[in-house]
mmCIF file of C-alpha atoms in Angstrom:
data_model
loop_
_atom_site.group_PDB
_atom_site.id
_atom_site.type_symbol
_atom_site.label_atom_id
_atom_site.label_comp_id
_atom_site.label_asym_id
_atom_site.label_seq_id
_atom_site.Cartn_x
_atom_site.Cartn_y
_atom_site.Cartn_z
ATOM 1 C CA UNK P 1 8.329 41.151 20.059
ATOM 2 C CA UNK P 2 5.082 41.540 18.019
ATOM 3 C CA UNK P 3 7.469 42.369 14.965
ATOM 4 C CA UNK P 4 9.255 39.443 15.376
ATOM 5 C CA UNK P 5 5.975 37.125 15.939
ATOM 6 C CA UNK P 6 4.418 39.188 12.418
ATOM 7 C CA UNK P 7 7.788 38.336 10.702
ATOM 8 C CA UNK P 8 7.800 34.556 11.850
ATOM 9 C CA UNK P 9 4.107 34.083 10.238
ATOM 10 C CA UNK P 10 5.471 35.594 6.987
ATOM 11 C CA UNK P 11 8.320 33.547 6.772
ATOM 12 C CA UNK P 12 6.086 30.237 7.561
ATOM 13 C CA UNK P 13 3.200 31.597 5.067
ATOM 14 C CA UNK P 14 5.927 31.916 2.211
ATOM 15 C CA UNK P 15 7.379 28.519 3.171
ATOM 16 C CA UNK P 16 4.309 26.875 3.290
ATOM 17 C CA UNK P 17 3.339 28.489 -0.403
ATOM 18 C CA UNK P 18 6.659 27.667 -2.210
ATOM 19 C CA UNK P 19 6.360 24.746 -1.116
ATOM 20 C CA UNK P 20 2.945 24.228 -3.047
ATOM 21 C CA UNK P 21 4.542 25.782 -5.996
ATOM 22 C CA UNK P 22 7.332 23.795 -5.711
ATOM 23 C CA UNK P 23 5.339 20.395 -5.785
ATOM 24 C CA UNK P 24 5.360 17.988 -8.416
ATOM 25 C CA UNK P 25 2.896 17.999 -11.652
ATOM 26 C CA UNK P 26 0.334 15.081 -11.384
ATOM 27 C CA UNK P 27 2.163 11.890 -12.948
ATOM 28 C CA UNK P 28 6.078 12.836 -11.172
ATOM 29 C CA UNK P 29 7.383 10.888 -8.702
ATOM 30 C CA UNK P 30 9.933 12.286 -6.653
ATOM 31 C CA UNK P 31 13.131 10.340 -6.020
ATOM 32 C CA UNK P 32 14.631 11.984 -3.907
ATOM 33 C CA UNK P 33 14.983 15.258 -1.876
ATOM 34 C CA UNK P 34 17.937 17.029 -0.051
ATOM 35 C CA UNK P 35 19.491 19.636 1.868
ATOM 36 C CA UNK P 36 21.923 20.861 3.911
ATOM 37 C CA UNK P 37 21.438 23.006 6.715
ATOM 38 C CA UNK P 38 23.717 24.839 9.718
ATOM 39 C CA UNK P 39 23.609 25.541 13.354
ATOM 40 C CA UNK P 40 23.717 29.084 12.302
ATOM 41 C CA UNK P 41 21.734 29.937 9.691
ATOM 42 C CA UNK P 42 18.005 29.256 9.928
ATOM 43 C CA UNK P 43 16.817 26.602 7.748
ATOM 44 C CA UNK P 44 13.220 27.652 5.537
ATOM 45 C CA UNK P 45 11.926 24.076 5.425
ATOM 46 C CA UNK P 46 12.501 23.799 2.113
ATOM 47 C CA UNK P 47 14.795 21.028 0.382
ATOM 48 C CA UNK P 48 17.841 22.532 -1.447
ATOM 49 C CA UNK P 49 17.250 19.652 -4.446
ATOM 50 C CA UNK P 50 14.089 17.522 -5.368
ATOM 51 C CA UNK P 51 14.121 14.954 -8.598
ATOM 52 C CA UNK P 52 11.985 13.484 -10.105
ATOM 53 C CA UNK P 53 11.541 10.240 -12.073
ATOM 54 C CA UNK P 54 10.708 12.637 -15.578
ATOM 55 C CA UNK P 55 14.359 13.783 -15.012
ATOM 56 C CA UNK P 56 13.704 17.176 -13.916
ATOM 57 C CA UNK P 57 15.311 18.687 -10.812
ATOM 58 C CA UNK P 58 14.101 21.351 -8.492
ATOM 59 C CA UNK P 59 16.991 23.572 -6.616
ATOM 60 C CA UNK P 60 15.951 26.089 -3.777
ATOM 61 C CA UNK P 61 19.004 27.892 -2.767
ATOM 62 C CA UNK P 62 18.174 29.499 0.303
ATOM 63 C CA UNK P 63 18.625 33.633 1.485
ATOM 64 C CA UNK P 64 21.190 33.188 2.668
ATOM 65 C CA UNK P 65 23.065 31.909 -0.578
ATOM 66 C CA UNK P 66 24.622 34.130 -2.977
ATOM 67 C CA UNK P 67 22.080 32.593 -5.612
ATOM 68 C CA UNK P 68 19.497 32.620 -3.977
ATOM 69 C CA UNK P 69 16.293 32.016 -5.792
ATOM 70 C CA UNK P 70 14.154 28.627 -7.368
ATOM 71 C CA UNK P 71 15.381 26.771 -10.345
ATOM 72 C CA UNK P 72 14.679 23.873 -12.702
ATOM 73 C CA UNK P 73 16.318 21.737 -14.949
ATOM 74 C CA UNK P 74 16.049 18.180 -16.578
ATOM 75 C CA UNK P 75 18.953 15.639 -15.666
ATOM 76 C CA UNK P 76 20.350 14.046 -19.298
ATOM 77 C CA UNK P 77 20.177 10.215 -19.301
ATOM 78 C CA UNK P 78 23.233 9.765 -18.599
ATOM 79 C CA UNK P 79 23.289 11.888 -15.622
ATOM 80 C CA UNK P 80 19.499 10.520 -14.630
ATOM 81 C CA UNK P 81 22.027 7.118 -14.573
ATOM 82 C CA UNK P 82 24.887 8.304 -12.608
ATOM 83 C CA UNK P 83 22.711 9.864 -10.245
ATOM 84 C CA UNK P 84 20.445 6.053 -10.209
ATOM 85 C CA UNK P 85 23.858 4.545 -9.735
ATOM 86 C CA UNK P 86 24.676 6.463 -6.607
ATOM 87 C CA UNK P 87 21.446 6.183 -4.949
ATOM 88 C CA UNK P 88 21.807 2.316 -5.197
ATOM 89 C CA UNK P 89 24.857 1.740 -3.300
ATOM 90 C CA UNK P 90 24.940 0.550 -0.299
ATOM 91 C CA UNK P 91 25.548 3.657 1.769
ATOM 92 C CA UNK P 92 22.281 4.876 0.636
ATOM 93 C CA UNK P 93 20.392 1.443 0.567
ATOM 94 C CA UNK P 94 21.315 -0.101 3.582
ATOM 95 C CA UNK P 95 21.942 3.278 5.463
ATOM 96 C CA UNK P 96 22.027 2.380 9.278
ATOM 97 C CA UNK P 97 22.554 5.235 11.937
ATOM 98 C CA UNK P 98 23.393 3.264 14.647
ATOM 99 C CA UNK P 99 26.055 0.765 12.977
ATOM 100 C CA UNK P 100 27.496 3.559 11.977
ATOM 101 C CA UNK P 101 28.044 5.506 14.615
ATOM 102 C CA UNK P 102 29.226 2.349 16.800
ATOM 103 C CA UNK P 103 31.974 2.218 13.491
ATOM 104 C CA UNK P 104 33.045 5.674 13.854
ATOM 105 C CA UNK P 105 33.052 4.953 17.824
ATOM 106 C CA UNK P 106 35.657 2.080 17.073
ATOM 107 C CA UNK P 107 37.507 3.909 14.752
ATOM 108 C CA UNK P 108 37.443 6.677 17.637
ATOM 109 C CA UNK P 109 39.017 4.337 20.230
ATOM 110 C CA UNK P 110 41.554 2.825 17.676
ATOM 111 C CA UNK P 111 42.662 6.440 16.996
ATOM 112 C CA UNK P 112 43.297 7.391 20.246
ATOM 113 C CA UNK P 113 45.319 4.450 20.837
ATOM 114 C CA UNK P 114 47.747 5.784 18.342
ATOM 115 C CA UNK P 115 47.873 9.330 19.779
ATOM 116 C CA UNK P 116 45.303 11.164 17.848
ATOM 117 C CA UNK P 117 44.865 15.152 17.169
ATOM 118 C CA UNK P 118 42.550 16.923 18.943
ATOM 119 C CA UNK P 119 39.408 17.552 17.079
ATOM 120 C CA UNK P 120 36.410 19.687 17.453
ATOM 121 C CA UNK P 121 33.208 21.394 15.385
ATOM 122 C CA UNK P 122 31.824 24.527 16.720
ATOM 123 C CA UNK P 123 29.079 24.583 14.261
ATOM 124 C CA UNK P 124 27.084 21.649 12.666
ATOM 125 C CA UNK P 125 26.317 20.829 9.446
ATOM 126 C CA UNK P 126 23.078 18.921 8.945
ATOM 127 C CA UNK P 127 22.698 16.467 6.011
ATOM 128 C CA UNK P 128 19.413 15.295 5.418
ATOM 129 C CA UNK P 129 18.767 12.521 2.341
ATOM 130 C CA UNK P 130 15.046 11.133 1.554
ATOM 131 C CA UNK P 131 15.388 9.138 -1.237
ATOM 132 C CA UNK P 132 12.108 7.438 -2.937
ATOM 133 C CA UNK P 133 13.194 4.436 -4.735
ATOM 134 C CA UNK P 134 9.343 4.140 -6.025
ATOM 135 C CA UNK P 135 7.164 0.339 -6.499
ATOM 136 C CA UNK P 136 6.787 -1.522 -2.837
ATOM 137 C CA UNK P 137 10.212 -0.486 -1.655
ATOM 138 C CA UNK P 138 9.621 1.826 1.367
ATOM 139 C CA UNK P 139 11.623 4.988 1.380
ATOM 140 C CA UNK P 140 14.103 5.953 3.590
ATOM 141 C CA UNK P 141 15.584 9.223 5.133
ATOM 142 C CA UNK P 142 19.424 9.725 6.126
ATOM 143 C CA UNK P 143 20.342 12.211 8.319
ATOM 144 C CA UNK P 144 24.111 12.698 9.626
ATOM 145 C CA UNK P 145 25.593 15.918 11.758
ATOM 146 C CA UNK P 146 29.014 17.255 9.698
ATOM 147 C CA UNK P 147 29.234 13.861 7.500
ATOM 148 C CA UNK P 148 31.906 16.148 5.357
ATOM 149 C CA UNK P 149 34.090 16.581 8.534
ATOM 150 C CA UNK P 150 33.581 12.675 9.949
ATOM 151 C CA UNK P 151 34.097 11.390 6.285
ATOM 152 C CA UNK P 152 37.491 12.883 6.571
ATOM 153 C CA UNK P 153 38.734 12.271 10.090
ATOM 154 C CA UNK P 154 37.500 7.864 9.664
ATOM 155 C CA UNK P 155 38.670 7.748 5.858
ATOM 156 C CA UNK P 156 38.838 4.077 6.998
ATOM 157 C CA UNK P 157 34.779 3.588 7.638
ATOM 158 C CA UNK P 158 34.029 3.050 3.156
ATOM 159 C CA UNK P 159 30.036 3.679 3.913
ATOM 160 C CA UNK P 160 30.840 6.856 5.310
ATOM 161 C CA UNK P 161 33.264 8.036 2.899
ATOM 162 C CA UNK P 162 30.568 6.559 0.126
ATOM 163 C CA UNK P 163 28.037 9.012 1.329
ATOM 164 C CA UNK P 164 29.946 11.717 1.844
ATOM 165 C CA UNK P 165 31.151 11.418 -2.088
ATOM 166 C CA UNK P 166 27.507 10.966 -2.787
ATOM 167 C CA UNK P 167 26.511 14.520 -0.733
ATOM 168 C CA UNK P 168 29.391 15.872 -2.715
ATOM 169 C CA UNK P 169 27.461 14.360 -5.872
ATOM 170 C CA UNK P 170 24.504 16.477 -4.663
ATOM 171 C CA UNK P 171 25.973 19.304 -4.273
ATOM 172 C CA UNK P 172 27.306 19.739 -7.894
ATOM 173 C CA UNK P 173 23.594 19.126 -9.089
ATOM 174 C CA UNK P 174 22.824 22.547 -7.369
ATOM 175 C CA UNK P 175 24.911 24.321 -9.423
ATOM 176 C CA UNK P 176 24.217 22.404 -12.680
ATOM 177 C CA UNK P 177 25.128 24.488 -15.720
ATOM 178 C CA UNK P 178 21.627 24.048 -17.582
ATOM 179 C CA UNK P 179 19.757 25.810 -14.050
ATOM 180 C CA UNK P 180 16.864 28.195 -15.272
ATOM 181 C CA UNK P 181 15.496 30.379 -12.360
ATOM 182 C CA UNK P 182 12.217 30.047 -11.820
ATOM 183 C CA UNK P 183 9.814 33.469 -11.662
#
């Protein structure tokens, strides 16, 4: 047990330090920050992608990733607009939980109308989305349980399917050609 405990400070100490040496030079906004995390896997509290406003991107792949490690890279313009593009639509901007859910609920009842499959997750996948639009507009954090999975079952609920293409997005920014692993 006292192993355990000794190992548990370590891992929080490390966490706590990357995440200083992760943090943005003086002058850098950050945008926006994600991850991604499981029911079985234990998350390290640190997000998988950061960007900033200079462009330049911070991935943590976690230990349990085949990658695993810290790397940096600067988004092109174009991509800087792509990635502006996404974050401005109105899955992200007008994100709301609850109207969703009462959607999928709908969508649900509809679908069982008609005879639906059976369905069922053993393990959950966590999306979490902060995204820091900068000036007076407040920020704002969107978190869905296996939005992959619920994207695909209620292809008719567009916001849903929007976000899930814009996770997708995301997730090709962690593997971005130009990465550099950090020391």
């Amino acid at each position: 047990m006292a192993k355990i405990f000794r190992l548990l400070v370590l891992l929080v100490s490390c966490s706590s330090w990357l995440s200083v040496a992760m943090a943005a030079p003086s002058g850098e906004q950050q945008l926006l920050n994600y991850s991604q995390t499981h029911d079985m896997v234990a998350y390290d509290g640190i997000p998988m992608l950061r960007v900033f406003d200079s462009g330049r991107v911070q991935v943590h792949l976690p230990a349990y990733m085949k990658q695993a490690g810290d790397y940096e890279y600067f988004l092109t313009g174009e991509e800087m607009k792509i990635l502006s593009d996404r974050m401005a639509r109105k899955s992200v901007t007008a994100f709301n939980k609850s109207a969703l859910a009462e959607k999928l609920h709908m969508a649900e009842a509809a679908s069982r109308v008609q005879g639906a499959q059976l369905f069922a997750i053993s393990d959950n996948t966590y999306t979490i989305l902060k995204v820091s639009p900068g000036g007076s507009e407040p920020g704002r954090t969107i978190e869905w349980s296996n939005l992959q999975n619920d994207a695909q079952r209620y292809s008719q609920v567009q916001d849903l399917v929007d976000l899930a293409e814009t996770e997708r997005f995301l997730q090709k920014l962690l593997h971005h050609p130009h990465m550099k692993k950090l020391d």
